[in-house]
């Protein structure tokens, strides 16, 4: 009877533990980190259709969790949840928070929720602290790109534990993702739901392969990072308390802008039809066609060609 009772107790305890590869973490139970998000969305690095007003380029607040492998906030090539859809499209966090809370209550896969303030420009920094547990060593978060149809940056299940110790510091370059719920091509596209819903996909310099895409830079091999996140473990002092962590000074926009200069070639419209032939009867006249600039060049990109063209013609309706 004693053995049976002990076996039931052990099985009951084991069933309450999250299952997954992260269960092999044997580091100390808790670790605190400072997480610093740096926006690198500058007009120099991303000159095409860069939003300057209504609204200007900016970042939403950060929403993240520490969790086990039983939980997933979002994953590339999988469908976004309703909560991620609302956050990516509108910056509304209520449904996503509800999903996180339910995961924590039902399968005990979420240890803690963290958030950081929004950034009112494309470049700048925001930070907060998070707490990871040896049974919940994974970090996931999302930050919405504003304005955009349903674009965001984030991390999916980054493991802060390496066997018997926590990572001291980790930095990750971030690139834009499409939540697969809105079909807009540009930062300012009107809301147009994707039906049926598509999976979460990474936006690259060539995908979606459409000239209207705000991130379409066919001459680049890769997009420059649009943001970066750094997590630094907060050390404990001799009293066992967390030593205060001092954020590094925020980089100025000029420094961030100088990191990457993406050349942008001029784009022009198709030629108009030829105009009327003008000239003296029975002599060669001239007619003109025109085009206009769709996109001004930037950062030493290819300059605009001539916007009008003239050719010879025979005047019509001569008596």
Short mmCIF file of C-alpha atoms in Angstrom, two decimals:
data_model
loop_
_atom_site.label_atom_id
_atom_site.label_comp_id
_atom_site.label_asym_id
_atom_site.label_seq_id
_atom_site.Cartn_x
_atom_site.Cartn_y
_atom_site.Cartn_z
CA UNK A 1 0.00 0.00 0.00
CA UNK A 2 2.88 2.36 0.82
CA UNK A 3 4.54 1.65 -2.53
CA UNK A 4 1.25 2.19 -4.39
CA UNK A 5 0.66 5.52 -2.61
CA UNK A 6 4.21 6.66 -3.39
CA UNK A 7 3.80 5.69 -7.06
CA UNK A 8 0.53 7.61 -7.40
CA UNK A 9 2.13 10.66 -5.76
CA UNK A 10 5.11 10.58 -8.12
CA UNK A 11 2.92 10.14 -11.21
CA UNK A 12 0.64 12.96 -10.08
CA UNK A 13 3.60 15.29 -9.64
CA UNK A 14 5.12 14.29 -12.96
CA UNK A 15 1.84 14.93 -14.80
CA UNK A 16 1.89 18.54 -13.59
CA UNK A 17 5.32 19.22 -15.07
CA UNK A 18 5.68 20.65 -18.58
CA UNK A 19 7.01 18.14 -21.08
CA UNK A 20 9.69 18.92 -23.64
CA UNK A 21 13.39 19.28 -24.37
CA UNK A 22 13.66 22.25 -22.00
CA UNK A 23 13.02 19.88 -19.02
CA UNK A 24 16.74 18.97 -19.07
CA UNK A 25 17.63 22.43 -17.72
CA UNK A 26 19.51 21.84 -14.47
CA UNK A 27 20.50 25.45 -13.78
CA UNK A 28 19.43 27.21 -10.59
CA UNK A 29 15.66 27.43 -10.38
CA UNK A 30 15.19 31.13 -11.21
CA UNK A 31 17.08 33.65 -13.32
CA UNK A 32 16.30 37.31 -13.92
CA UNK A 33 17.14 39.11 -17.16
CA UNK A 34 17.02 42.63 -18.46
CA UNK A 35 15.60 42.64 -21.99
CA UNK A 36 16.41 45.62 -24.24
CA UNK A 37 14.60 46.09 -27.56
CA UNK A 38 16.32 48.41 -30.07
CA UNK A 39 14.41 49.65 -33.12
CA UNK A 40 16.56 50.06 -36.25
CA UNK A 41 13.74 51.02 -38.61
CA UNK A 42 15.32 54.16 -40.09
CA UNK A 43 14.64 55.93 -43.37
CA UNK A 44 18.26 55.30 -44.39
CA UNK A 45 18.04 51.54 -43.89
CA UNK A 46 14.46 51.23 -45.22
CA UNK A 47 13.86 54.17 -47.58
CA UNK A 48 11.01 52.66 -49.62
CA UNK A 49 7.64 54.15 -48.62
CA UNK A 50 9.07 55.02 -45.19
CA UNK A 51 6.11 56.31 -43.16
CA UNK A 52 6.73 59.89 -42.06
CA UNK A 53 3.24 60.81 -40.84
CA UNK A 54 -0.33 59.54 -40.21
CA UNK A 55 1.20 57.76 -38.30
CA UNK A 56 4.98 57.95 -38.53
CA UNK A 57 7.16 54.83 -38.19
CA UNK A 58 7.00 53.47 -34.63
CA UNK A 59 6.82 50.32 -32.50
CA UNK A 60 4.02 49.00 -30.32
CA UNK A 61 4.57 47.87 -26.77
CA UNK A 62 6.30 44.51 -26.31
CA UNK A 63 4.30 41.56 -24.97
CA UNK A 64 6.17 38.41 -24.01
CA UNK A 65 6.23 35.30 -21.84
CA UNK A 66 8.66 32.82 -20.32
CA UNK A 67 7.37 29.30 -20.83
CA UNK A 68 8.02 25.62 -21.45
CA UNK A 69 7.91 23.81 -24.79
CA UNK A 70 4.23 22.97 -24.22
CA UNK A 71 3.30 26.55 -25.11
CA UNK A 72 3.81 28.49 -28.34
CA UNK A 73 2.94 32.16 -28.75
CA UNK A 74 3.62 32.06 -32.51
CA UNK A 75 5.60 29.99 -34.97
CA UNK A 76 6.89 30.57 -38.48
CA UNK A 77 4.93 28.62 -41.12
CA UNK A 78 2.05 27.96 -38.70
CA UNK A 79 -1.27 29.80 -38.35
CA UNK A 80 -1.37 32.76 -35.99
CA UNK A 81 -3.82 32.55 -33.09
CA UNK A 82 -6.68 35.01 -32.76
CA UNK A 83 -4.67 36.83 -30.08
CA UNK A 84 -1.60 37.23 -32.28
CA UNK A 85 -3.85 38.34 -35.16
CA UNK A 86 -5.42 41.11 -33.05
CA UNK A 87 -2.03 42.21 -31.75
CA UNK A 88 -0.33 42.21 -35.19
CA UNK A 89 -3.22 44.01 -36.93
CA UNK A 90 -4.42 46.46 -34.27
CA UNK A 91 -2.01 46.31 -31.35
CA UNK A 92 -4.82 44.97 -29.12
CA UNK A 93 -3.47 42.61 -26.46
CA UNK A 94 -6.62 41.47 -24.61
CA UNK A 95 -7.24 38.21 -26.54
CA UNK A 96 -3.54 37.29 -26.56
CA UNK A 97 -3.34 37.86 -22.79
CA UNK A 98 -6.37 35.60 -22.36
CA UNK A 99 -4.68 32.86 -24.42
CA UNK A 100 -1.53 33.14 -22.31
CA UNK A 101 -3.48 32.97 -19.05
CA UNK A 102 -5.42 29.91 -20.21
CA UNK A 103 -2.19 28.13 -21.18
CA UNK A 104 -0.79 28.86 -17.73
CA UNK A 105 -3.89 27.60 -15.93
CA UNK A 106 -4.54 24.45 -17.98
CA UNK A 107 -1.09 23.01 -18.72
CA UNK A 108 1.15 25.04 -16.39
CA UNK A 109 3.37 25.92 -19.36
CA UNK A 110 3.68 29.67 -18.71
CA UNK A 111 5.81 31.01 -15.88
CA UNK A 112 5.59 34.76 -16.31
CA UNK A 113 4.35 37.59 -18.55
CA UNK A 114 6.41 40.70 -19.28
CA UNK A 115 5.84 43.89 -21.26
CA UNK A 116 7.82 46.96 -22.29
CA UNK A 117 6.61 50.42 -23.35
CA UNK A 118 6.06 51.40 -26.99
CA UNK A 119 8.63 53.39 -28.98
CA UNK A 120 7.27 56.50 -30.69
CA UNK A 121 9.73 56.39 -33.60
CA UNK A 122 11.31 53.75 -35.83
CA UNK A 123 14.61 54.01 -33.97
CA UNK A 124 15.06 53.95 -30.22
CA UNK A 125 15.05 51.63 -27.24
CA UNK A 126 12.68 50.19 -24.67
CA UNK A 127 13.39 47.71 -21.89
CA UNK A 128 11.97 45.68 -19.03
CA UNK A 129 12.86 42.67 -16.87
CA UNK A 130 11.78 39.05 -17.13
CA UNK A 131 12.09 36.00 -14.90
CA UNK A 132 12.85 32.54 -16.30
CA UNK A 133 12.36 29.26 -14.42
CA UNK A 134 14.34 26.05 -14.88
CA UNK A 135 11.10 24.35 -16.04
CA UNK A 136 10.14 27.40 -18.12
CA UNK A 137 13.41 28.59 -19.75
CA UNK A 138 11.98 29.63 -23.13
CA UNK A 139 11.26 33.25 -24.11
CA UNK A 140 8.78 34.44 -26.74
CA UNK A 141 7.51 37.93 -27.53
CA UNK A 142 5.91 40.07 -30.22
CA UNK A 143 6.21 43.77 -31.14
CA UNK A 144 3.95 45.22 -33.80
CA UNK A 145 5.35 47.30 -36.68
CA UNK A 146 3.32 50.53 -36.80
CA UNK A 147 1.90 51.32 -39.32
CA UNK A 148 1.45 48.01 -41.12
CA UNK A 149 -1.30 45.59 -42.20
CA UNK A 150 -0.31 42.72 -39.85
CA UNK A 151 3.48 42.87 -39.60
CA UNK A 152 5.52 42.27 -36.48
CA UNK A 153 8.91 41.27 -35.12
CA UNK A 154 9.57 38.87 -32.30
CA UNK A 155 11.20 35.75 -30.93
CA UNK A 156 9.74 32.26 -30.81
CA UNK A 157 10.90 29.99 -27.96
CA UNK A 158 14.48 31.15 -27.38
CA UNK A 159 16.06 28.90 -24.71
CA UNK A 160 17.98 30.87 -22.09
CA UNK A 161 19.22 27.72 -20.35
CA UNK A 162 22.30 25.77 -21.47
CA UNK A 163 22.33 22.54 -19.50
CA UNK A 164 23.45 23.42 -15.97
CA UNK A 165 23.72 27.18 -16.39
CA UNK A 166 21.84 30.23 -17.67
CA UNK A 167 23.17 32.24 -20.60
CA UNK A 168 24.83 35.45 -19.43
CA UNK A 169 23.89 37.49 -22.49
CA UNK A 170 22.28 36.91 -25.85
CA UNK A 171 21.54 39.28 -28.75
CA UNK A 172 19.29 38.49 -31.70
CA UNK A 173 18.75 40.48 -34.90
CA UNK A 174 15.06 40.78 -35.74
CA UNK A 175 13.39 40.79 -39.16
CA UNK A 176 9.77 41.48 -40.18
CA UNK A 177 7.09 38.79 -40.19
CA UNK A 178 3.64 38.73 -41.80
CA UNK A 179 0.96 37.27 -39.53
CA UNK A 180 -0.93 35.93 -42.57
CA UNK A 181 -4.23 37.57 -41.60
CA UNK A 182 -4.22 40.76 -43.73
CA UNK A 183 -3.42 41.04 -47.43
CA UNK A 184 -1.90 44.54 -47.52
CA UNK A 185 1.39 45.09 -49.37
CA UNK A 186 2.39 48.48 -47.96
CA UNK A 187 2.74 50.11 -44.55
CA UNK A 188 -0.40 52.17 -45.11
CA UNK A 189 -2.55 49.54 -46.85
CA UNK A 190 -6.25 49.52 -45.87
CA UNK A 191 -7.54 46.58 -43.87
CA UNK A 192 -8.26 43.67 -46.23
CA UNK A 193 -8.57 40.28 -44.50
CA UNK A 194 -6.70 37.30 -45.95
CA UNK A 195 -9.30 34.60 -46.70
CA UNK A 196 -8.47 31.84 -46.12
CA UNK A 197 -5.93 32.78 -43.47
CA UNK A 198 -2.29 32.19 -44.40
CA UNK A 199 0.54 31.02 -42.15
CA UNK A 200 3.09 33.30 -40.46
CA UNK A 201 5.85 34.03 -42.97
CA UNK A 202 9.08 36.02 -42.88
CA UNK A 203 9.12 39.11 -45.10
CA UNK A 204 12.33 39.37 -47.13
CA UNK A 205 13.77 41.72 -49.73
CA UNK A 206 12.26 39.53 -52.46
CA UNK A 207 9.20 37.98 -50.80
CA UNK A 208 6.41 38.82 -51.35
CA UNK A 209 7.77 39.25 -54.88
CA UNK A 210 5.78 42.32 -55.78
CA UNK A 211 7.12 45.83 -56.54
CA UNK A 212 4.41 47.36 -54.36
CA UNK A 213 5.72 45.57 -51.26
CA UNK A 214 7.21 48.11 -48.83
CA UNK A 215 10.14 45.76 -48.09
CA UNK A 216 10.81 44.87 -51.76
CA UNK A 217 14.50 45.59 -52.49
CA UNK A 218 15.40 43.21 -55.36
CA UNK A 219 19.06 44.33 -55.49
CA UNK A 220 19.70 43.27 -51.89
CA UNK A 221 20.61 39.71 -50.86
CA UNK A 222 19.09 40.19 -47.41
CA UNK A 223 17.19 42.89 -45.58
CA UNK A 224 19.15 44.69 -42.88
CA UNK A 225 17.87 43.93 -39.35
CA UNK A 226 14.85 46.12 -38.59
CA UNK A 227 15.37 45.68 -34.84
CA UNK A 228 17.51 43.89 -32.27
CA UNK A 229 16.85 42.41 -28.85
CA UNK A 230 19.44 41.83 -26.12
CA UNK A 231 18.90 39.87 -22.92
CA UNK A 232 21.41 40.24 -20.08
CA UNK A 233 21.32 38.09 -16.95
CA UNK A 234 21.06 40.20 -13.80
CA UNK A 235 23.75 39.12 -11.34
CA UNK A 236 23.03 38.64 -7.64
CA UNK A 237 25.01 40.57 -5.04
CA UNK A 238 26.47 39.01 -1.91
CA UNK A 239 23.17 39.39 -0.03
CA UNK A 240 21.41 37.29 -2.63
CA UNK A 241 19.51 40.26 -4.05
CA UNK A 242 19.50 41.12 -7.75
CA UNK A 243 22.11 43.74 -8.47
CA UNK A 244 20.64 46.76 -10.29
CA UNK A 245 21.12 46.67 -14.04
CA UNK A 246 21.87 49.94 -15.79
CA UNK A 247 20.63 50.21 -19.35
CA UNK A 248 23.26 51.25 -21.88
CA UNK A 249 22.77 54.77 -23.21
CA UNK A 250 20.31 54.86 -26.09
CA UNK A 251 21.93 55.14 -29.46
CA UNK A 252 21.16 58.31 -31.35
CA UNK A 253 19.27 58.10 -34.62
CA UNK A 254 22.38 59.25 -36.47
CA UNK A 255 24.41 56.29 -35.19
CA UNK A 256 21.64 53.82 -36.02
CA UNK A 257 21.13 55.36 -39.47
CA UNK A 258 24.82 54.99 -40.32
CA UNK A 259 24.75 51.23 -39.76
CA UNK A 260 23.03 50.41 -43.04
CA UNK A 261 22.38 52.57 -46.10
CA UNK A 262 20.05 50.77 -48.46
CA UNK A 263 20.20 52.18 -52.01
CA UNK A 264 16.80 52.82 -53.56
CA UNK A 265 16.52 53.20 -57.34
CA UNK A 266 14.14 55.68 -58.91
CA UNK A 267 10.87 54.19 -60.13
CA UNK A 268 8.84 55.81 -62.92
CA UNK A 269 5.45 55.17 -64.47
CA UNK A 270 4.76 53.77 -67.92
CA UNK A 271 4.89 56.21 -70.83
CA UNK A 272 1.71 58.07 -71.63
CA UNK A 273 0.33 57.86 -75.15
CA UNK A 274 1.87 60.20 -77.74
CA UNK A 275 0.45 63.70 -77.88
CA UNK A 276 -0.76 65.53 -80.99
CA UNK A 277 1.74 66.17 -83.76
CA UNK A 278 2.61 69.87 -83.83
CA UNK A 279 4.28 71.62 -86.71
CA UNK A 280 3.83 73.29 -90.09
CA UNK A 281 1.95 71.38 -92.77
CA UNK A 282 4.07 69.42 -95.22
CA UNK A 283 7.07 69.66 -92.88
CA UNK A 284 8.24 67.29 -90.16
CA UNK A 285 6.65 68.12 -86.83
CA UNK A 286 7.12 66.79 -83.28
CA UNK A 287 5.03 64.92 -80.73
CA UNK A 288 5.73 64.27 -77.06
CA UNK A 289 4.96 61.59 -74.48
CA UNK A 290 5.58 61.81 -70.73
CA UNK A 291 5.89 59.73 -67.57
CA UNK A 292 6.13 60.64 -63.91
CA UNK A 293 8.15 59.62 -60.84
CA UNK A 294 6.60 56.89 -58.66
CA UNK A 295 9.49 56.67 -56.19
CA UNK A 296 12.32 59.11 -55.65
CA UNK A 297 15.83 57.59 -55.43
CA UNK A 298 17.68 57.47 -52.12
CA UNK A 299 21.13 56.60 -50.77
CA UNK A 300 22.92 56.81 -54.14
CA UNK A 301 20.34 54.68 -55.90
CA UNK A 302 19.85 54.90 -59.67
CA UNK A 303 18.70 58.44 -60.58
CA UNK A 304 15.48 59.12 -62.44
CA UNK A 305 15.57 58.96 -66.26
CA UNK A 306 14.12 61.63 -68.55
CA UNK A 307 10.43 62.14 -67.92
CA UNK A 308 9.53 63.26 -71.42
CA UNK A 309 10.43 62.03 -74.91
CA UNK A 310 10.10 63.70 -78.32
CA UNK A 311 9.93 62.21 -81.79
CA UNK A 312 9.31 63.36 -85.35
CA UNK A 313 5.89 63.10 -87.00
CA UNK A 314 3.82 64.29 -89.93
CA UNK A 315 1.24 66.98 -88.97
CA UNK A 316 -2.31 65.78 -89.47
CA UNK A 317 -5.44 67.53 -90.81
CA UNK A 318 -3.35 69.61 -93.23
CA UNK A 319 -5.30 71.34 -96.03
#
